[in-house]
Short mmCIF file of C-alpha atoms in Angstrom, two decimals:
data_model
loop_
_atom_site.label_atom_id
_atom_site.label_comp_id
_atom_site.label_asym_id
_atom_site.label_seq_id
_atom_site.Cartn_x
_atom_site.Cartn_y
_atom_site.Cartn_z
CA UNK A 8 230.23 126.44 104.94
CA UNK A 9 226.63 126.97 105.14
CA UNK A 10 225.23 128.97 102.05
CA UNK A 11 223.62 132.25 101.99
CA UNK A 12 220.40 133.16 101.82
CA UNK A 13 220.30 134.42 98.74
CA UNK A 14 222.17 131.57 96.85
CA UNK A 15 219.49 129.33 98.62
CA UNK A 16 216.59 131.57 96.86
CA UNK A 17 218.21 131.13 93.44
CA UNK A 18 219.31 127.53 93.87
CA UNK A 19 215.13 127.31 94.78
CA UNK A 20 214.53 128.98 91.21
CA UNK A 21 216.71 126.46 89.62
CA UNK A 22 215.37 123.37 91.29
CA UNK A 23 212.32 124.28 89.10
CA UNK A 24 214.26 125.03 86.07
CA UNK A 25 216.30 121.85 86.13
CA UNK A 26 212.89 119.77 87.46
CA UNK A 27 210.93 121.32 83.85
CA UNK A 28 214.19 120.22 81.69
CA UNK A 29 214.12 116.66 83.77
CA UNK A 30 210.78 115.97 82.74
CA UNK A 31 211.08 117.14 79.10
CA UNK A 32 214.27 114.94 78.33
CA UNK A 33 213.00 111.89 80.14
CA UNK A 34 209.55 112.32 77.92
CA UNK A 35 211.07 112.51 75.05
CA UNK A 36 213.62 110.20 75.22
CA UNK A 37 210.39 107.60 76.27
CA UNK A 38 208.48 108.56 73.17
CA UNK A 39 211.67 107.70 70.74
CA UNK A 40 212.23 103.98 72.25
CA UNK A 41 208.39 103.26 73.13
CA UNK A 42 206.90 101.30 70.16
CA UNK A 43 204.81 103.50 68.19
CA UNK A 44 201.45 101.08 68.75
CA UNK A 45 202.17 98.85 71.11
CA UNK A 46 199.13 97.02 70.98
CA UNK A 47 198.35 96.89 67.53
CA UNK A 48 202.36 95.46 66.69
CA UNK A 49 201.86 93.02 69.56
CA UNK A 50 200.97 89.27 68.61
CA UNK A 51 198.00 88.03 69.75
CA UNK A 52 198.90 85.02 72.34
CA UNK A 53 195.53 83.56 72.90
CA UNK A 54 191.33 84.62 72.72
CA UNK A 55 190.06 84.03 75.89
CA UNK A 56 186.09 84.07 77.66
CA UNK A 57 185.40 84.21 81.53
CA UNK A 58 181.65 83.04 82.82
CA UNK A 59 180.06 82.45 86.14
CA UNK A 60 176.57 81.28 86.76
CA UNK A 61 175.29 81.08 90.68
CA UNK A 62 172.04 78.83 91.92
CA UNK A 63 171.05 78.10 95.59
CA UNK A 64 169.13 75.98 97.73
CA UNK A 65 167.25 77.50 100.50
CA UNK A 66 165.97 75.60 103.20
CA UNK A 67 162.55 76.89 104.53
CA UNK A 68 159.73 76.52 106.73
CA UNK A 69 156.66 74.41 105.40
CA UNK A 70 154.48 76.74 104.70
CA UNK A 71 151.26 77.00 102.05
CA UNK A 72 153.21 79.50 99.35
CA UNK A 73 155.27 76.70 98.85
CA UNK A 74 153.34 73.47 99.57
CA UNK A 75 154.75 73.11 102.64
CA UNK A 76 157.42 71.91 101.05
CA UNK A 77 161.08 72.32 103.22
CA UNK A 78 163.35 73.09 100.22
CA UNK A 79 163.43 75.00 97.37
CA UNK A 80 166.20 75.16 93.89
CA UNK A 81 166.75 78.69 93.64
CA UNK A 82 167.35 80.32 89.93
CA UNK A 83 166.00 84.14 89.49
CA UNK A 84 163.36 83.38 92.40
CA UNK A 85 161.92 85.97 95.91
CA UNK A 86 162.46 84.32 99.73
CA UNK A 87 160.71 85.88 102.17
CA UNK A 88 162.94 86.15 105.37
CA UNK A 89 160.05 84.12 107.99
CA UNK A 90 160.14 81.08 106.16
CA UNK A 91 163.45 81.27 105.32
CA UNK A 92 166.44 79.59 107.14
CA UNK A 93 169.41 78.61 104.81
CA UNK A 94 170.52 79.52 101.49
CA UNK A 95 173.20 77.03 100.45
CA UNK A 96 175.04 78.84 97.22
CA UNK A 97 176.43 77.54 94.66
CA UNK A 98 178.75 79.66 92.10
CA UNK A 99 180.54 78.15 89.21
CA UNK A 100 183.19 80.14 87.28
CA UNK A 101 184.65 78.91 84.28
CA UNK A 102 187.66 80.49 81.79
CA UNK A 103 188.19 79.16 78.05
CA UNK A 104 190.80 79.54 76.00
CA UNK A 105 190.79 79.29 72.19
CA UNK A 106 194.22 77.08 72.61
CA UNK A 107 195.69 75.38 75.27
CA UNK A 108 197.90 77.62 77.29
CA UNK A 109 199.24 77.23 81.60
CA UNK A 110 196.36 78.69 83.56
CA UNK A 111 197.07 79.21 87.26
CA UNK A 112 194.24 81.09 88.83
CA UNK A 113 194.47 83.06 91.91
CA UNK A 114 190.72 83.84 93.29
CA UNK A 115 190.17 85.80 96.88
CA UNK A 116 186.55 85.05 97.93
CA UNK A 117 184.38 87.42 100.44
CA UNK A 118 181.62 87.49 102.16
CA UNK A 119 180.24 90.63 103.11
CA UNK A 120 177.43 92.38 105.04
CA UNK A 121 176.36 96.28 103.59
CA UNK A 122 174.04 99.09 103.89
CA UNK A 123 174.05 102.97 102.10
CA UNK A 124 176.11 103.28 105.22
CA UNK A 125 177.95 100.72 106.75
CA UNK A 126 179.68 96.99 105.83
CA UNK A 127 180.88 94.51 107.47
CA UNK A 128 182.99 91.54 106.62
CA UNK A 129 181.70 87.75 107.23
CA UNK A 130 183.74 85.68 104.97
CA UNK A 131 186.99 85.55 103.20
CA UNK A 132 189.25 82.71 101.90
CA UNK A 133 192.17 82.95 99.11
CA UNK A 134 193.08 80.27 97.17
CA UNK A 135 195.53 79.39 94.44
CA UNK A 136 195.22 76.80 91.48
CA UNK A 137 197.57 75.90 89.09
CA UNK A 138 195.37 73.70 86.34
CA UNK A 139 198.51 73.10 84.29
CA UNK A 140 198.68 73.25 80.24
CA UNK A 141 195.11 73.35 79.20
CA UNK A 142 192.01 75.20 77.19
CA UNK A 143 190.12 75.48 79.86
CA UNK A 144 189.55 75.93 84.03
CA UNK A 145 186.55 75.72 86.30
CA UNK A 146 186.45 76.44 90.11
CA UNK A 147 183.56 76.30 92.58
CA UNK A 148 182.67 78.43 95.22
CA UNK A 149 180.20 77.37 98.12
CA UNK A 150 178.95 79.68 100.79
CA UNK A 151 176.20 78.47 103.45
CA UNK A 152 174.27 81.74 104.80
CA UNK A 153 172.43 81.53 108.20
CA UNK A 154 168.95 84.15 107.33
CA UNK A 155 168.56 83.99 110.79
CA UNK A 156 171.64 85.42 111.36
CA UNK A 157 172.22 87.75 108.94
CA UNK A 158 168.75 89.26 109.89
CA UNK A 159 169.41 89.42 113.24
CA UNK A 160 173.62 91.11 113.02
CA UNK A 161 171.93 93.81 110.75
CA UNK A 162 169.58 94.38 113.13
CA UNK A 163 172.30 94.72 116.20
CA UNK A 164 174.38 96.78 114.06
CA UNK A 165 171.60 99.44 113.85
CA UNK A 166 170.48 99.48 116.68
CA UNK A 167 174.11 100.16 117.73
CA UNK A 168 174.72 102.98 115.27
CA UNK A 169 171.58 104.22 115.90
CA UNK A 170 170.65 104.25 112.01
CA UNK A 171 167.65 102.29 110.16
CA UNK A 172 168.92 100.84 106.90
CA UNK A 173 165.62 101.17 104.77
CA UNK A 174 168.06 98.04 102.20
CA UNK A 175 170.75 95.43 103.10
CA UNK A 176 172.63 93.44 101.44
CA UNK A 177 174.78 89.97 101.06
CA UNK A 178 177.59 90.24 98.86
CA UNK A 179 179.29 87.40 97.31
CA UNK A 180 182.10 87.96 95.91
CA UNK A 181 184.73 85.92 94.26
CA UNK A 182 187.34 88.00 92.65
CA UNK A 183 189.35 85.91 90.20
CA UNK A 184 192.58 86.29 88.71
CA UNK A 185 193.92 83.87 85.53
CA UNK A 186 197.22 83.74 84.35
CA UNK A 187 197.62 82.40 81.08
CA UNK A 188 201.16 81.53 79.92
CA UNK A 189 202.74 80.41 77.22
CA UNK A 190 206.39 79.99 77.26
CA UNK A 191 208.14 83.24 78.62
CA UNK A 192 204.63 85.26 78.01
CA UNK A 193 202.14 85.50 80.91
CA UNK A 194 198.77 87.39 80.34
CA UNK A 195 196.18 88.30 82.95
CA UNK A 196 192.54 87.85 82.95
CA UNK A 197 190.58 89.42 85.72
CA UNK A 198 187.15 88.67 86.82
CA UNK A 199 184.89 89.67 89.63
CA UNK A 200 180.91 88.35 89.34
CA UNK A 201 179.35 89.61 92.46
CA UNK A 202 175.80 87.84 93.54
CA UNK A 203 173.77 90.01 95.80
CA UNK A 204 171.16 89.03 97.98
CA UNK A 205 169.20 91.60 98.67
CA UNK A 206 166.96 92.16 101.84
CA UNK A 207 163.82 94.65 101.89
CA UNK A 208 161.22 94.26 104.42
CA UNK A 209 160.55 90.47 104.73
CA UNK A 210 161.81 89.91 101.02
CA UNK A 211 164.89 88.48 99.77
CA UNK A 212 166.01 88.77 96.38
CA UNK A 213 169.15 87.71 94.55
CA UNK A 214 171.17 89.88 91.63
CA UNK A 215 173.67 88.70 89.93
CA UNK A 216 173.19 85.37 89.04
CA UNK A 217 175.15 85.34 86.02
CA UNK A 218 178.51 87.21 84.80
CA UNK A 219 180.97 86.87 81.72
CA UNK A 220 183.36 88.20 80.28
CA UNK A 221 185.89 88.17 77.23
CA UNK A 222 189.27 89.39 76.08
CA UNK A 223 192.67 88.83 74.62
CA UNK A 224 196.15 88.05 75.57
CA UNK A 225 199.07 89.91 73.97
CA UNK A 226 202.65 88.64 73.21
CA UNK A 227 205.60 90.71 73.62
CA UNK A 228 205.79 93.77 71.20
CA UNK A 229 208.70 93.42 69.06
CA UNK A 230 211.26 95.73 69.89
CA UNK A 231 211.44 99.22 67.52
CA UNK A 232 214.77 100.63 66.21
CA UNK A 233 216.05 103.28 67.51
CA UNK A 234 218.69 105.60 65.75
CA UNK A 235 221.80 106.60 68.38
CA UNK A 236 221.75 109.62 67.03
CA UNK A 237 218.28 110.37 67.73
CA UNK A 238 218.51 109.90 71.67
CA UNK A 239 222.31 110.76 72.70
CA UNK A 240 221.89 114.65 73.11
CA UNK A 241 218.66 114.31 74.97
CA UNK A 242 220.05 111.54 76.84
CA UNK A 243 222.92 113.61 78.02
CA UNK A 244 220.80 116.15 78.68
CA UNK A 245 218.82 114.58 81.21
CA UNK A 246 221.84 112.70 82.84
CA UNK A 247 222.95 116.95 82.91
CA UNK A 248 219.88 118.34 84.09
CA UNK A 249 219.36 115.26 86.92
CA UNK A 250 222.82 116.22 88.57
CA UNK A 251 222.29 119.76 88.39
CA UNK A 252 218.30 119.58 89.99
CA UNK A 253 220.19 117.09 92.80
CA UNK A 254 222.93 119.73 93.50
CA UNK A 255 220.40 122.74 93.31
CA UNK A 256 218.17 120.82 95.72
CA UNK A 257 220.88 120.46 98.23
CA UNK A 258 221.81 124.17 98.45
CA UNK A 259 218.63 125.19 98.92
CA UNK A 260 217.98 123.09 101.42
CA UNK A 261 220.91 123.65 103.52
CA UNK A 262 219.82 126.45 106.65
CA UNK A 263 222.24 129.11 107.27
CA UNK A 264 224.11 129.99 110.27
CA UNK A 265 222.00 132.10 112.46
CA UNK A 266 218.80 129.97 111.93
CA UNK A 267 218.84 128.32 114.86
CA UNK A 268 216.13 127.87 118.32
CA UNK A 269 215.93 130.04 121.12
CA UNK A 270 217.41 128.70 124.43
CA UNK A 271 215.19 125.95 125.60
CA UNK A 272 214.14 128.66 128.11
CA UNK A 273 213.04 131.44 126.48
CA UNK A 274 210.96 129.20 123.74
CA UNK A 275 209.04 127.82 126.73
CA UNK A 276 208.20 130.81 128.46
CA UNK A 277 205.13 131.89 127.39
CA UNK A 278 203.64 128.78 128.03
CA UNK A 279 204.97 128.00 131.33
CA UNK A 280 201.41 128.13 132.77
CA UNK A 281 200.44 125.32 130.69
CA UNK A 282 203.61 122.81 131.38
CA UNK A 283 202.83 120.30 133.68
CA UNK A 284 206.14 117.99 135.28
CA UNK A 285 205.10 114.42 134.77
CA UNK A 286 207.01 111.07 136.76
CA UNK A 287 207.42 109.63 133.11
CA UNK A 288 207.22 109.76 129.69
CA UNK A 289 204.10 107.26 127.98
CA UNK A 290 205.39 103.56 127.45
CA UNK A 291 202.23 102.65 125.97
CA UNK A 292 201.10 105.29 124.10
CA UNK A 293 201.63 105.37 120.09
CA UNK A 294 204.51 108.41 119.68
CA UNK A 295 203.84 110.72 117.04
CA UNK A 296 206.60 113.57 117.34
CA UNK A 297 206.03 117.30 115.83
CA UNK A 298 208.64 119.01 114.53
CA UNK A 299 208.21 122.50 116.66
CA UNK A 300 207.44 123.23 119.70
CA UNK A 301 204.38 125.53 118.41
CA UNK A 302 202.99 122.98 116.84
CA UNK A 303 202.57 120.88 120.04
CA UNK A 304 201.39 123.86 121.85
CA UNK A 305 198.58 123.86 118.80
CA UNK A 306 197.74 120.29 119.59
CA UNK A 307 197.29 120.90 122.88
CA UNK A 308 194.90 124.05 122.77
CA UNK A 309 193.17 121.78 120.05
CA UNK A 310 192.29 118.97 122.27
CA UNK A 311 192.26 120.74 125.62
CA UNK A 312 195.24 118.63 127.27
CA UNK A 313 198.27 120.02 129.31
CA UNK A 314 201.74 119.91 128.05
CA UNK A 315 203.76 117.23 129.93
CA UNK A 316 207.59 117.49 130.80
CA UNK A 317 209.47 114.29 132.28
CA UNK A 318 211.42 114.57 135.31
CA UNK A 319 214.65 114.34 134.98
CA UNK A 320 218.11 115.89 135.50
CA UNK A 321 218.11 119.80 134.25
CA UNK A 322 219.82 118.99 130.71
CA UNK A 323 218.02 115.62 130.19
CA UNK A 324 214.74 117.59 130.47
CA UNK A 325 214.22 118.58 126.52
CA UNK A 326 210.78 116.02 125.95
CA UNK A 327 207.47 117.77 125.92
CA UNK A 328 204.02 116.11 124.84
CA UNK A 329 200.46 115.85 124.74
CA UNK A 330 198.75 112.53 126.06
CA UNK A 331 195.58 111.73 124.38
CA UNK A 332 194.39 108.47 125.39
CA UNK A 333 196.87 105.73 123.74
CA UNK A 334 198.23 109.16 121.05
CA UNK A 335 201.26 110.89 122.38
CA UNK A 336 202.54 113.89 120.53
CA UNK A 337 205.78 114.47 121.45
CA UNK A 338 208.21 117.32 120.82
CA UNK A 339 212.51 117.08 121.85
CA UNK A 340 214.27 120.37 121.54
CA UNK A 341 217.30 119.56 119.54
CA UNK A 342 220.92 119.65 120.99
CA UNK A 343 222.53 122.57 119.66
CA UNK A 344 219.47 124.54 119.44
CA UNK A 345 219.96 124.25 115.40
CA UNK A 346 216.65 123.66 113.59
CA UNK A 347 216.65 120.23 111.60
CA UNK A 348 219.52 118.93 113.34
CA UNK A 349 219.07 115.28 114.86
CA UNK A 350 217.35 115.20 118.18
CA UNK A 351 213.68 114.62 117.69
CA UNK A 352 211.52 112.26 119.34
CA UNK A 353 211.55 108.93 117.58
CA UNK A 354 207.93 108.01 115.31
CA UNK A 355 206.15 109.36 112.98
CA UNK A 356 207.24 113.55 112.58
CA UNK A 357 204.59 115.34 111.70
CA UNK A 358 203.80 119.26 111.51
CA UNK A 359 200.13 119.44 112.48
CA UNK A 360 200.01 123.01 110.69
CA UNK A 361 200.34 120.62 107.35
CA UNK A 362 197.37 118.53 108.48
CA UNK A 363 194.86 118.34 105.04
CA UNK A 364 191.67 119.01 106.09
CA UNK A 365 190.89 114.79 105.67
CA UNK A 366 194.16 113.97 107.55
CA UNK A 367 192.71 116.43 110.82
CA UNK A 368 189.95 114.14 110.46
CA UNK A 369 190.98 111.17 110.50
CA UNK A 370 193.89 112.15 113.67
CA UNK A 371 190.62 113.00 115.28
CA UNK A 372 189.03 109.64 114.81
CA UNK A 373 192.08 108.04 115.69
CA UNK A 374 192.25 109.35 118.97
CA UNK A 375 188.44 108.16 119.67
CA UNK A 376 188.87 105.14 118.65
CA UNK A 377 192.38 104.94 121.16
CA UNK A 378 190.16 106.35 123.74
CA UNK A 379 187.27 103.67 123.10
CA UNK A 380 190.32 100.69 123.19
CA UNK A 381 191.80 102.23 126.49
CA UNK A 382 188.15 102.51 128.11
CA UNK A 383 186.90 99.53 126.75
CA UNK A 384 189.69 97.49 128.70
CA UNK A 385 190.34 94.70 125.80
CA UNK A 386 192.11 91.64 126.00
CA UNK A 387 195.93 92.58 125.66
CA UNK A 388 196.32 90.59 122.28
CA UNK A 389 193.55 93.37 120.99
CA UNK A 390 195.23 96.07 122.50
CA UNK A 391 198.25 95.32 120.61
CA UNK A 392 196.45 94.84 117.14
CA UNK A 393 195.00 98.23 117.67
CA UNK A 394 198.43 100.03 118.27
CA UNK A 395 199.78 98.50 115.45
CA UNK A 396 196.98 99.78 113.55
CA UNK A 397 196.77 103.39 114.51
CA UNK A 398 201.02 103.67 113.61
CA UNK A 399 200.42 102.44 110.62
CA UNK A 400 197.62 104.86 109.82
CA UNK A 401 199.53 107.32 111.26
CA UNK A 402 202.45 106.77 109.11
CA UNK A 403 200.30 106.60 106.17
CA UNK A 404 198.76 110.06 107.05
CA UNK A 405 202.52 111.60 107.05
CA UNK A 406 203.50 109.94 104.27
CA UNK A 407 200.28 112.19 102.52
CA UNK A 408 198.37 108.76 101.95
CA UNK A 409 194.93 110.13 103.35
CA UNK A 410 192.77 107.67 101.33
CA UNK A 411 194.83 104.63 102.70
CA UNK A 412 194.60 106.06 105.60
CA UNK A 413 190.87 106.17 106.08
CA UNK A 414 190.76 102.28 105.23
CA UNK A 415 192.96 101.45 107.93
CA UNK A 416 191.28 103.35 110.13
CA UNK A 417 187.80 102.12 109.09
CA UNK A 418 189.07 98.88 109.09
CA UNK A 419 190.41 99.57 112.66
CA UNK A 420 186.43 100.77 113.90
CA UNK A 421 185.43 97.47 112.45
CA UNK A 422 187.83 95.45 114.43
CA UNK A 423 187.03 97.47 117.38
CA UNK A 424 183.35 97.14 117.34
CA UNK A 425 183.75 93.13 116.62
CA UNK A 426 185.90 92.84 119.82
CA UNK A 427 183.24 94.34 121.67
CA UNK A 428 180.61 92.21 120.44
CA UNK A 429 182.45 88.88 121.13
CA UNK A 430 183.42 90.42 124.83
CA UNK A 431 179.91 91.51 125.41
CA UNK A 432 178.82 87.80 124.24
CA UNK A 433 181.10 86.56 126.91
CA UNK A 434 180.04 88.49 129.50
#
């Protein structure tokens, strides 16, 4: 029996109520069992310090700055960029420990290229070292960079984006992770130097040369007593006020009776004009499925495309949707004409009426950057990296993850743009 509208208002109100008293018992049932200082009762399990120092050798030119001489130490020193072909780095990273504890150290090292506006990844390697029961642990990073180039990518990367970078810069970065252990207790130190080489005009000039770091590792707190009495009601309580917040939810998110579609026919109607019968539905195309029928009819006033309907046999004929390079967004009316009920197109469902304001943009970059992989005409390998990378930004953008989002679709503009340098290369 599907519930009235009314109990489904009230049920609404208590959903809130029961959500408030949720909270409540759950915070204070965490504030009787938490230790009262945590890190102040907890043992100290070892002191530690973290330090990295970087030095180079750059390979030059003879030339009378330098005595004509073809190689130069680098410390805190200025390369000029026409005299300048290799700079060989060198960076040394070293953690102590005031006793001898199991270090294992986990260090992800990148290489990358950067303006005000852009970056660009050269480099990166991951590595993990286990140095066994000691005080102390040193690891050594080398990186080679070609001047050359470097000069000459930031230059092509400009030009391409049509923007003058007035700065660049080479970042180095190793970002280093230390576990220390000591029998069933495992502390984490975390360090990440960054040397920067940085290019203005004909000048080079390097930051970072030196980093540390210090800090402690804690033991377990010891565990704080806690009084049965104290946490039973509240306990109960929230067990109570869970149940009754599930329950609540349910009924007021059941539909009644008469909330169903129109006939297929009459929604359609007023659009008729802009339906257009299609051989086939898109194979290749990422789905993305709406859950109304306005809402496609939105997306397709948006971008200016018709509305496609397979062919098909009269009662097989319930797919609509909008083709927008490889983006398809597709719309099934359900069976049953009941709204909610199974039948939509299988994806990512997605009301474009509840598109934030970042997640519109980003849809919109994702279907230039689908139109510049189907123009482009990439090797198929590429073509499937790139669909799996639009779904997945795609599902991150209905899951309300805009910010993870954006990275994969920035990191899916980088991967398109390096494809198309290493095709133009070939010819």
């Amino acid at each position: 029996m599907k519930p009235s509208t009314r109990a489904r208002r009230v049920a609404a109100v208590l959903v809130v109520v029961f959500l408030l008293t949720s909270v409540w018992a759950a915070y204070y049932l965490y504030s009787e069992v938490r230790p009262a200082n945590a890190s102040s009762d907890a043992p100290s399990l070892a002191s530690y310090s973290q330090n990295s120092g970087a030095s180079f050798v750059a390979k030059l030119s003879p030339s009378v700055l330098y005595d004509n001489a073809t190689q130069i130490d680098g410390g805190n020193i200025t390369l000029f960029t026409p005299i300048t072909h290799w700079i060989n780095v060198t960076i040394n990273y070293t953690v102590t420990v005031n006793r001898t504890v199991g270090i294992s150290v986990v260090d992800a090292f990148t290489v990358t290229l950067a303006t005000d506006a852009w970056k660009k990844g050269l480099y990166d390697a991951l590595n993990v070292t286990d140095f066994g029961v000691v005080a102390s642990a040193a690891l050594t990073f080398t990186y080679s960079v070609n001047v050359t180039a470097v000069v000459a990518l930031e230059n092509q990367i400009d030009a391409e984006v049509d923007y003058q970078a007035s700065a660049y810069y080479l970042l180095l970065s190793p970002d280093i992770n230390a576990q220390l252990s000591s029998g069933s207790t495992v502390g984490s130190a975390a360090f990440a130097p960054v040397l920067n080489f940085t290019f203005i005009g004909s000048l080079i000039t390097p930051n970072g040369l030196a980093h540390d770091a210090t800090g402690q590792v804690h033991g377990p707190t010891p565990a704080s007593k806690v009084s049965l009495a104290t946490v039973l009601l509240p306990a109960l309580l929230l067990v109570g006020s869970v149940g009754s917040l599930g329950g609540s939810a349910w009924v007021a998110s059941r539909r009644p009776e008469d909330d169903r579609l129109p006939p297929l026919d009459d929604l359609i109607r007023p659009y008729e004009e802009a339906i257009a019968d299609t051989a086939r539905a898109p194979k290749e195309a990422v789905a993305t499925s709406v859950s109304s029928f306005t809402d496609l009819v939105k997306i397709a006033d948006t971008l200016g495309k018709p509305i496609l309907r397979p062919m098909g046999p009269d009662g097989s004929r319930r797919t609509f949707f909008v083709l927008d390079g490889l983006l398809a967004y597709t719309y099934r009316y359900p069976a049953g004409g009941m709204i909610g009920s199974s039948g939509a197109a299988t994806g990512t469902e997605m009301a474009s009426s509840g598109w934030s304001p970042k997640a519109t943009a980003l849809i919109h970059r994702l279907q230039e950057e689908s139109d510049r992989v189907r123009t482009l005409k990439f090797e198929p390998a590429t073509v499937s990296e790139a669909l799996s990378r639009i779904r997945r930004a795609l599902d991150l953008i209905q899951a309300g993850n805009d910010d993870q989002a954006a990275i994969e679709v920035d990191q899916l503009s980088e991967m398109i743009v390096a494809a198309a340098l290493q095709k133009a290369v070939r010819g």
